[in-house]
Amino acid sequence: MMKMDVISKFVGDQLSRWTLACNNFRALKNMKIKTMDIGGLQVKLQFNPARMISSAAKLTKEDIAARKCFLCRENRPSEQIMIKFEGRKGKKYHILVNPYPIFPDHLVIAMATHTEQSIWKRYVDMLDLAKKYQKYTFFYNGPRSGASAPDHHHFQGAPQELIPLEMDVDRCLTMKDPVLEQVASLQDAELYHYRRFTTGVFVVRSDTAKSAAKLFYRLRDCADIPEGEKEPLINLFSYYKDGEFRSIVVFRSRHRSHHYFSDGPDHLTMSPGCADMGGVFIVPVQKEFETITQELLSEMVA
Ligand SMILES: [Zn+2]
């Protein structure tokens, strides 16, 4: 409980001194929500106009090079405070409040130095975060799978039990539901294929971080790496629950679906990242929030 209090107090301190973040967190409480069934998972849609900044972000190499990195310490607003976190082998992170939240207590955990987004050798840091802050789920967007700063390594965090995919995976593990099909094991870790929502969803559960990491990197090595990329397109969630590590890996075929680029009635200004692929779809445009159908959303995550 103490550890939860550290973050809650930190978020409270931050919001009391940063008006922009405070207003965005307050707006979160009145956001319109809809629910839908996508491939057997009850998902939520959140109308969140403040997220336009992220959904429509320009992410080409030139665009990224032309802007000041908002995760680098020297470019952060003077109001932004942090908690330090020590990763393995001297890696240093700064825990920050996300000023454009999707969740209450929405965190960004930025590497202390400017270095590109990559899960290589950093997955275990995510597990350490999860063990230290046990009321939170940490997530990772691959550099081409929803990260709005692909040039500066970061994780995100939010309180547990807000993400529909995580909650259904927990239910399946407890009930031994065959929706989770075991496909491999390694020492004290098991790998499952989750047979709902979309095709490439896998779950790792493990007693130790070491076995979880071995199994995770083995899974990663099985997936295709698109030309020009250094890792498969993934969204990843890690958390610690009921005395064990749990990770959910969602393999993506692309970041933005054809709907993003369409000028027609099927246009969607949505750029799915972890929240969306966990079942909290962020819709920044009101008209799209009102007219989006189950079919369109299913196509987007396929
Ligand atoms: Zn940076």
Short mmCIF file of N, CA, C and O in Angstrom, two decimals, residues 85-194:
data_model
loop_
_atom_site.label_atom_id
_atom_site.label_comp_id
_atom_site.label_asym_id
_atom_site.label_seq_id
_atom_site.Cartn_x
_atom_site.Cartn_y
_atom_site.Cartn_z
N PHE A 85 13.96 6.41 -11.02
CA PHE A 85 13.88 4.94 -10.94
C PHE A 85 15.15 4.35 -11.54
O PHE A 85 15.58 4.75 -12.62
N GLU A 86 15.72 3.40 -10.82
CA GLU A 86 16.97 2.78 -11.24
C GLU A 86 16.67 1.45 -11.94
O GLU A 86 16.09 0.55 -11.34
N GLY A 87 17.02 1.34 -13.23
CA GLY A 87 16.86 0.09 -13.95
C GLY A 87 18.08 -0.80 -13.74
O GLY A 87 18.96 -0.48 -12.94
N ARG A 88 18.14 -1.93 -14.47
CA ARG A 88 19.30 -2.83 -14.35
C ARG A 88 20.51 -2.23 -15.03
O ARG A 88 20.38 -1.46 -15.98
N LYS A 89 21.67 -2.62 -14.56
CA LYS A 89 22.95 -2.23 -15.16
C LYS A 89 23.10 -0.72 -15.34
O LYS A 89 23.51 -0.22 -16.40
N GLY A 90 22.69 0.01 -14.29
CA GLY A 90 22.92 1.46 -14.28
C GLY A 90 21.97 2.28 -15.13
O GLY A 90 22.16 3.50 -15.27
N LYS A 91 20.95 1.63 -15.73
CA LYS A 91 20.01 2.43 -16.55
C LYS A 91 19.13 3.29 -15.64
O LYS A 91 18.61 2.82 -14.64
N LYS A 92 18.97 4.53 -16.03
CA LYS A 92 18.23 5.47 -15.19
C LYS A 92 16.97 5.96 -15.89
O LYS A 92 16.99 6.25 -17.09
N TYR A 93 15.91 6.05 -15.11
CA TYR A 93 14.62 6.48 -15.64
C TYR A 93 14.04 7.61 -14.78
O TYR A 93 14.34 7.69 -13.58
N HIS A 94 13.19 8.42 -15.40
CA HIS A 94 12.45 9.45 -14.67
C HIS A 94 10.96 9.14 -14.78
O HIS A 94 10.43 9.06 -15.89
N ILE A 95 10.31 8.98 -13.64
CA ILE A 95 8.85 8.77 -13.64
C ILE A 95 8.18 10.15 -13.64
O ILE A 95 8.46 10.98 -12.79
N LEU A 96 7.31 10.36 -14.64
CA LEU A 96 6.66 11.66 -14.85
C LEU A 96 5.15 11.48 -14.94
O LEU A 96 4.67 10.38 -15.24
N VAL A 97 4.41 12.55 -14.71
CA VAL A 97 2.97 12.51 -14.97
C VAL A 97 2.75 12.84 -16.45
O VAL A 97 3.38 13.75 -16.99
N ASN A 98 1.89 12.07 -17.12
CA ASN A 98 1.54 12.34 -18.52
C ASN A 98 0.54 13.50 -18.56
O ASN A 98 -0.57 13.36 -18.05
N PRO A 99 0.91 14.65 -19.14
CA PRO A 99 0.00 15.80 -19.12
C PRO A 99 -1.22 15.64 -20.05
O PRO A 99 -2.13 16.47 -20.00
N TYR A 100 -1.22 14.60 -20.90
CA TYR A 100 -2.35 14.33 -21.80
C TYR A 100 -2.90 12.95 -21.48
O TYR A 100 -2.75 12.01 -22.27
N PRO A 101 -3.53 12.79 -20.32
CA PRO A 101 -3.84 11.44 -19.82
C PRO A 101 -4.99 10.75 -20.55
O PRO A 101 -5.89 11.40 -21.09
N ILE A 102 -4.92 9.43 -20.54
CA ILE A 102 -6.01 8.57 -20.97
C ILE A 102 -6.61 7.92 -19.72
O ILE A 102 -7.78 7.60 -19.65
N PHE A 103 -5.75 7.74 -18.70
CA PHE A 103 -6.14 7.08 -17.45
C PHE A 103 -5.87 8.02 -16.26
O PHE A 103 -4.98 8.86 -16.34
N PRO A 104 -6.59 7.83 -15.13
CA PRO A 104 -6.19 8.53 -13.91
C PRO A 104 -4.80 8.07 -13.50
O PRO A 104 -4.45 6.90 -13.74
N ASP A 105 -4.00 8.92 -12.92
CA ASP A 105 -2.61 8.58 -12.54
C ASP A 105 -1.81 8.04 -13.73
O ASP A 105 -1.01 7.12 -13.59
N HIS A 106 -2.03 8.62 -14.90
CA HIS A 106 -1.32 8.16 -16.11
C HIS A 106 0.13 8.68 -16.06
O HIS A 106 0.38 9.87 -16.00
N LEU A 107 1.08 7.75 -16.10
CA LEU A 107 2.50 8.08 -15.96
C LEU A 107 3.25 7.87 -17.27
O LEU A 107 2.84 7.05 -18.11
N VAL A 108 4.36 8.58 -17.40
CA VAL A 108 5.35 8.30 -18.46
C VAL A 108 6.66 8.03 -17.74
O VAL A 108 7.03 8.79 -16.84
N ILE A 109 7.32 6.94 -18.09
CA ILE A 109 8.60 6.61 -17.45
C ILE A 109 9.66 6.75 -18.53
O ILE A 109 9.83 5.87 -19.38
N ALA A 110 10.34 7.90 -18.53
CA ALA A 110 11.28 8.22 -19.61
C ALA A 110 12.69 7.84 -19.20
O ALA A 110 13.09 8.03 -18.05
N MET A 111 13.44 7.31 -20.15
CA MET A 111 14.86 7.09 -19.91
C MET A 111 15.50 8.45 -19.61
O MET A 111 15.12 9.45 -20.20
N ALA A 112 16.47 8.47 -18.71
CA ALA A 112 17.08 9.76 -18.33
C ALA A 112 17.83 10.40 -19.49
O ALA A 112 17.99 11.62 -19.53
N THR A 113 18.30 9.57 -20.42
CA THR A 113 19.04 10.12 -21.57
C THR A 113 18.26 9.89 -22.87
O THR A 113 17.45 8.98 -22.96
N HIS A 114 18.52 10.72 -23.86
CA HIS A 114 17.84 10.65 -25.15
C HIS A 114 18.38 9.47 -25.96
O HIS A 114 19.46 9.54 -26.53
N THR A 115 17.60 8.39 -26.00
CA THR A 115 18.02 7.19 -26.73
C THR A 115 16.79 6.49 -27.27
O THR A 115 15.72 6.54 -26.66
N GLU A 116 16.91 5.89 -28.46
CA GLU A 116 15.69 5.48 -29.18
C GLU A 116 14.88 4.39 -28.48
O GLU A 116 15.40 3.57 -27.73
N GLN A 117 13.58 4.42 -28.78
CA GLN A 117 12.61 3.48 -28.20
C GLN A 117 12.97 2.06 -28.63
O GLN A 117 13.05 1.76 -29.83
N SER A 118 13.16 1.18 -27.66
CA SER A 118 13.51 -0.21 -27.95
C SER A 118 13.27 -1.05 -26.70
O SER A 118 13.55 -0.61 -25.59
N ILE A 119 12.78 -2.27 -26.89
CA ILE A 119 12.52 -3.15 -25.74
C ILE A 119 13.74 -4.02 -25.44
O ILE A 119 13.83 -4.67 -24.41
N TRP A 120 14.72 -4.01 -26.35
CA TRP A 120 15.91 -4.84 -26.18
C TRP A 120 16.65 -4.49 -24.88
O TRP A 120 17.02 -3.34 -24.68
N LYS A 121 16.83 -5.47 -24.01
CA LYS A 121 17.51 -5.32 -22.71
C LYS A 121 16.77 -4.43 -21.71
O LYS A 121 17.31 -4.10 -20.66
N ARG A 122 15.56 -4.00 -22.04
CA ARG A 122 14.84 -3.12 -21.13
C ARG A 122 13.55 -3.74 -20.59
O ARG A 122 12.91 -3.16 -19.72
N TYR A 123 13.18 -4.89 -21.13
CA TYR A 123 11.96 -5.57 -20.66
C TYR A 123 12.05 -5.83 -19.16
O TYR A 123 11.08 -5.66 -18.42
N VAL A 124 13.22 -6.21 -18.71
CA VAL A 124 13.41 -6.56 -17.30
C VAL A 124 13.25 -5.31 -16.40
O VAL A 124 12.78 -5.41 -15.27
N ASP A 125 13.58 -4.14 -16.93
CA ASP A 125 13.34 -2.89 -16.18
C ASP A 125 11.84 -2.68 -15.95
O ASP A 125 11.40 -2.21 -14.91
N MET A 126 11.09 -3.06 -16.99
CA MET A 126 9.64 -2.95 -16.90
C MET A 126 9.09 -3.87 -15.80
O MET A 126 8.21 -3.51 -15.03
N LEU A 127 9.66 -5.09 -15.73
CA LEU A 127 9.24 -6.03 -14.69
C LEU A 127 9.61 -5.51 -13.30
O LEU A 127 8.86 -5.67 -12.35
N ASP A 128 10.79 -4.90 -13.20
CA ASP A 128 11.20 -4.32 -11.91
C ASP A 128 10.26 -3.18 -11.49
O ASP A 128 9.93 -3.05 -10.30
N LEU A 129 9.86 -2.37 -12.45
CA LEU A 129 8.88 -1.31 -12.17
C LEU A 129 7.57 -1.93 -11.64
O LEU A 129 7.00 -1.46 -10.66
N ALA A 130 7.15 -3.00 -12.32
CA ALA A 130 5.89 -3.66 -11.95
C ALA A 130 5.97 -4.24 -10.53
O ALA A 130 5.00 -4.18 -9.77
N LYS A 131 7.14 -4.79 -10.19
CA LYS A 131 7.32 -5.38 -8.85
C LYS A 131 7.35 -4.27 -7.79
O LYS A 131 6.83 -4.42 -6.70
N LYS A 132 7.96 -3.14 -8.14
CA LYS A 132 8.07 -2.05 -7.17
C LYS A 132 6.74 -1.32 -6.98
O LYS A 132 6.39 -0.96 -5.86
N TYR A 133 6.00 -1.13 -8.06
CA TYR A 133 4.72 -0.41 -7.99
C TYR A 133 3.61 -1.39 -8.36
O TYR A 133 3.13 -1.42 -9.50
N GLN A 134 3.22 -2.21 -7.38
CA GLN A 134 2.38 -3.37 -7.67
C GLN A 134 0.92 -3.05 -7.96
O GLN A 134 0.16 -3.93 -8.34
N LYS A 135 0.51 -1.82 -7.77
CA LYS A 135 -0.88 -1.46 -8.10
C LYS A 135 -0.99 -0.94 -9.54
O LYS A 135 -2.06 -0.54 -9.98
N TYR A 136 0.15 -0.94 -10.25
CA TYR A 136 0.19 -0.33 -11.59
C TYR A 136 0.50 -1.35 -12.67
O TYR A 136 1.16 -2.36 -12.43
N THR A 137 0.01 -1.04 -13.86
CA THR A 137 0.39 -1.78 -15.06
C THR A 137 1.28 -0.85 -15.89
O THR A 137 0.96 0.33 -16.03
N PHE A 138 2.37 -1.39 -16.41
CA PHE A 138 3.28 -0.60 -17.22
C PHE A 138 3.16 -1.05 -18.66
O PHE A 138 2.96 -2.23 -18.93
N PHE A 139 3.24 -0.11 -19.57
CA PHE A 139 3.11 -0.51 -20.97
C PHE A 139 4.17 0.14 -21.85
O PHE A 139 4.79 1.13 -21.48
N TYR A 140 4.33 -0.50 -23.00
CA TYR A 140 5.38 -0.13 -23.95
C TYR A 140 4.79 -0.16 -25.35
O TYR A 140 4.23 -1.17 -25.77
N ASN A 141 4.92 0.95 -26.07
CA ASN A 141 4.56 1.01 -27.48
C ASN A 141 5.83 0.91 -28.29
O ASN A 141 6.74 1.72 -28.09
N GLY A 142 5.90 -0.04 -29.21
CA GLY A 142 7.06 -0.11 -30.11
C GLY A 142 7.21 1.21 -30.86
O GLY A 142 6.25 1.98 -30.98
N PRO A 143 8.42 1.49 -31.39
CA PRO A 143 8.67 2.77 -32.04
C PRO A 143 7.73 3.05 -33.22
O PRO A 143 7.49 4.20 -33.56
N ARG A 144 7.20 1.98 -33.85
CA ARG A 144 6.26 2.17 -34.97
C ARG A 144 4.88 1.60 -34.61
O ARG A 144 4.13 1.18 -35.48
N SER A 145 4.56 1.54 -33.33
CA SER A 145 3.30 0.94 -32.90
C SER A 145 2.57 1.83 -31.90
O SER A 145 1.93 1.35 -30.98
N GLY A 146 2.71 3.16 -32.07
CA GLY A 146 1.94 4.07 -31.24
C GLY A 146 2.78 4.97 -30.35
O GLY A 146 2.23 5.83 -29.67
N ALA A 147 4.11 4.79 -30.32
CA ALA A 147 4.94 5.67 -29.49
C ALA A 147 4.95 7.07 -30.10
O ALA A 147 5.25 7.22 -31.28
N SER A 148 4.64 8.09 -29.30
CA SER A 148 4.67 9.44 -29.86
C SER A 148 6.06 10.06 -29.76
O SER A 148 6.32 11.11 -30.33
N ALA A 149 6.97 9.40 -29.04
CA ALA A 149 8.39 9.81 -29.05
C ALA A 149 9.25 8.59 -29.35
O ALA A 149 9.90 8.04 -28.47
N PRO A 150 9.27 8.14 -30.63
CA PRO A 150 10.05 6.94 -30.98
C PRO A 150 11.56 7.15 -30.82
O PRO A 150 12.32 6.20 -30.84
N ASP A 151 11.96 8.41 -30.66
CA ASP A 151 13.39 8.72 -30.54
C ASP A 151 13.86 8.77 -29.08
O ASP A 151 15.05 8.91 -28.83
N HIS A 152 12.93 8.70 -28.13
CA HIS A 152 13.33 8.78 -26.72
C HIS A 152 12.62 7.67 -25.94
O HIS A 152 11.40 7.69 -25.78
N HIS A 153 13.43 6.70 -25.47
CA HIS A 153 12.83 5.51 -24.85
C HIS A 153 11.95 5.86 -23.65
O HIS A 153 12.34 6.61 -22.78
N HIS A 154 10.76 5.24 -23.62
CA HIS A 154 9.85 5.46 -22.49
C HIS A 154 8.85 4.32 -22.35
O HIS A 154 8.50 3.66 -23.33
N PHE A 155 8.44 4.11 -21.11
CA PHE A 155 7.29 3.25 -20.82
C PHE A 155 6.16 4.18 -20.37
O PHE A 155 6.38 5.38 -20.18
N GLN A 156 4.98 3.62 -20.20
CA GLN A 156 3.89 4.37 -19.56
C GLN A 156 3.36 3.52 -18.42
O GLN A 156 3.66 2.34 -18.32
N GLY A 157 2.56 4.15 -17.56
CA GLY A 157 1.98 3.40 -16.45
C GLY A 157 0.60 3.93 -16.13
O GLY A 157 0.30 5.09 -16.38
N ALA A 158 -0.24 3.03 -15.59
CA ALA A 158 -1.59 3.41 -15.15
C ALA A 158 -2.02 2.41 -14.08
O ALA A 158 -1.50 1.29 -14.04
N PRO A 159 -2.94 2.79 -13.21
CA PRO A 159 -3.42 1.84 -12.20
C PRO A 159 -3.96 0.56 -12.86
O PRO A 159 -4.51 0.60 -13.96
N GLN A 160 -3.78 -0.57 -12.17
CA GLN A 160 -4.30 -1.85 -12.69
C GLN A 160 -5.83 -1.82 -12.75
O GLN A 160 -6.47 -0.99 -12.13
N GLU A 161 -6.36 -2.77 -13.53
CA GLU A 161 -7.80 -3.01 -13.63
C GLU A 161 -8.56 -1.88 -14.31
O GLU A 161 -9.72 -1.62 -14.00
N LEU A 162 -7.93 -1.20 -15.24
CA LEU A 162 -8.62 -0.20 -16.08
C LEU A 162 -8.62 -0.65 -17.53
O LEU A 162 -9.32 -0.09 -18.36
N ILE A 163 -7.78 -1.65 -17.84
CA ILE A 163 -7.58 -2.06 -19.23
C ILE A 163 -8.35 -3.37 -19.46
O ILE A 163 -8.06 -4.39 -18.83
N PRO A 164 -9.37 -3.35 -20.34
CA PRO A 164 -10.22 -4.54 -20.52
C PRO A 164 -9.44 -5.80 -20.86
O PRO A 164 -9.77 -6.88 -20.35
N LEU A 165 -8.41 -5.70 -21.70
CA LEU A 165 -7.65 -6.90 -22.07
C LEU A 165 -6.95 -7.51 -20.85
O LEU A 165 -6.98 -8.73 -20.65
N GLU A 166 -6.35 -6.66 -20.03
CA GLU A 166 -5.69 -7.12 -18.80
C GLU A 166 -6.71 -7.81 -17.88
O GLU A 166 -6.44 -8.89 -17.33
N MET A 167 -7.89 -7.21 -17.74
CA MET A 167 -8.88 -7.78 -16.84
C MET A 167 -9.39 -9.13 -17.34
O MET A 167 -9.61 -10.05 -16.55
N ASP A 168 -9.55 -9.26 -18.67
CA ASP A 168 -10.02 -10.54 -19.20
C ASP A 168 -8.93 -11.61 -19.10
O ASP A 168 -9.23 -12.78 -18.82
N VAL A 169 -7.67 -11.20 -19.30
CA VAL A 169 -6.56 -12.15 -19.16
C VAL A 169 -6.50 -12.65 -17.71
O VAL A 169 -6.35 -13.85 -17.45
N ASP A 170 -6.64 -11.74 -16.74
CA ASP A 170 -6.63 -12.13 -15.32
C ASP A 170 -7.76 -13.13 -15.02
O ASP A 170 -7.56 -14.12 -14.33
N ARG A 171 -8.93 -12.83 -15.57
CA ARG A 171 -10.08 -13.72 -15.36
C ARG A 171 -9.79 -15.11 -15.95
O ARG A 171 -10.02 -16.13 -15.32
N CYS A 172 -9.23 -15.13 -17.16
CA CYS A 172 -8.92 -16.40 -17.83
C CYS A 172 -7.88 -17.19 -17.04
O CYS A 172 -7.97 -18.42 -16.94
N LEU A 173 -6.87 -16.52 -16.49
CA LEU A 173 -5.83 -17.22 -15.71
C LEU A 173 -6.44 -17.82 -14.45
O LEU A 173 -6.16 -18.97 -14.09
N THR A 174 -7.29 -17.04 -13.76
CA THR A 174 -7.91 -17.53 -12.52
C THR A 174 -8.85 -18.71 -12.80
O THR A 174 -8.83 -19.71 -12.08
N MET A 175 -9.65 -18.59 -13.86
CA MET A 175 -10.67 -19.60 -14.17
C MET A 175 -10.11 -20.76 -15.00
O MET A 175 -10.83 -21.69 -15.32
N LYS A 176 -8.84 -20.67 -15.39
CA LYS A 176 -8.25 -21.61 -16.34
C LYS A 176 -9.14 -21.72 -17.59
O LYS A 176 -9.43 -22.81 -18.10
N ASP A 177 -9.56 -20.58 -18.08
CA ASP A 177 -10.44 -20.51 -19.25
C ASP A 177 -9.66 -20.92 -20.51
O ASP A 177 -8.56 -20.40 -20.74
N PRO A 178 -10.20 -21.84 -21.32
CA PRO A 178 -9.48 -22.26 -22.54
C PRO A 178 -9.31 -21.17 -23.59
O PRO A 178 -8.66 -21.41 -24.62
N VAL A 179 -9.87 -19.98 -23.36
CA VAL A 179 -9.56 -18.83 -24.23
C VAL A 179 -8.05 -18.61 -24.24
O VAL A 179 -7.47 -18.16 -25.23
N LEU A 180 -7.40 -18.95 -23.11
CA LEU A 180 -5.93 -18.93 -23.04
C LEU A 180 -5.42 -20.32 -23.32
O LEU A 180 -5.61 -21.24 -22.53
N GLU A 181 -4.73 -20.47 -24.45
CA GLU A 181 -4.20 -21.78 -24.82
C GLU A 181 -2.69 -21.79 -24.58
O GLU A 181 -1.96 -21.00 -25.18
N GLN A 182 -2.25 -22.70 -23.71
CA GLN A 182 -0.81 -22.74 -23.42
C GLN A 182 -0.04 -23.24 -24.65
O GLN A 182 -0.37 -24.26 -25.22
N VAL A 183 0.99 -22.48 -25.03
CA VAL A 183 1.75 -22.87 -26.22
C VAL A 183 3.22 -23.19 -25.92
O VAL A 183 3.91 -23.78 -26.73
N ALA A 184 3.71 -22.77 -24.75
CA ALA A 184 5.10 -23.09 -24.39
C ALA A 184 5.30 -22.87 -22.90
O ALA A 184 4.50 -22.21 -22.24
N SER A 185 6.39 -23.46 -22.38
CA SER A 185 6.77 -23.15 -21.00
C SER A 185 8.29 -23.17 -20.91
O SER A 185 8.97 -23.74 -21.76
N LEU A 186 8.81 -22.50 -19.88
CA LEU A 186 10.26 -22.41 -19.71
C LEU A 186 10.51 -22.18 -18.22
O LEU A 186 10.09 -21.15 -17.70
N GLN A 187 11.13 -23.15 -17.56
CA GLN A 187 11.32 -23.07 -16.10
C GLN A 187 9.99 -22.72 -15.41
O GLN A 187 9.01 -23.42 -15.60
N ASP A 188 9.95 -21.62 -14.68
CA ASP A 188 8.72 -21.28 -13.95
C ASP A 188 7.81 -20.33 -14.73
O ASP A 188 6.95 -19.66 -14.15
N ALA A 189 7.99 -20.24 -16.04
CA ALA A 189 7.18 -19.33 -16.86
C ALA A 189 6.35 -20.10 -17.89
O ALA A 189 6.77 -21.15 -18.36
N GLU A 190 5.16 -19.57 -18.20
CA GLU A 190 4.33 -20.16 -19.25
C GLU A 190 3.91 -19.10 -20.26
O GLU A 190 3.74 -17.94 -19.92
N LEU A 191 3.76 -19.58 -21.50
CA LEU A 191 3.31 -18.71 -22.58
C LEU A 191 1.96 -19.21 -23.10
O LEU A 191 1.79 -20.41 -23.33
N TYR A 192 1.01 -18.28 -23.25
CA TYR A 192 -0.33 -18.62 -23.73
C TYR A 192 -0.68 -17.77 -24.95
O TYR A 192 -0.26 -16.62 -25.05
N HIS A 193 -1.49 -18.36 -25.82
CA HIS A 193 -2.10 -17.59 -26.89
C HIS A 193 -3.51 -17.23 -26.44
O HIS A 193 -4.26 -18.09 -26.00
N TYR A 194 -3.86 -15.95 -26.53
CA TYR A 194 -5.18 -15.46 -26.12
C TYR A 194 -6.08 -15.44 -27.35
O TYR A 194 -5.82 -14.71 -28.30
#
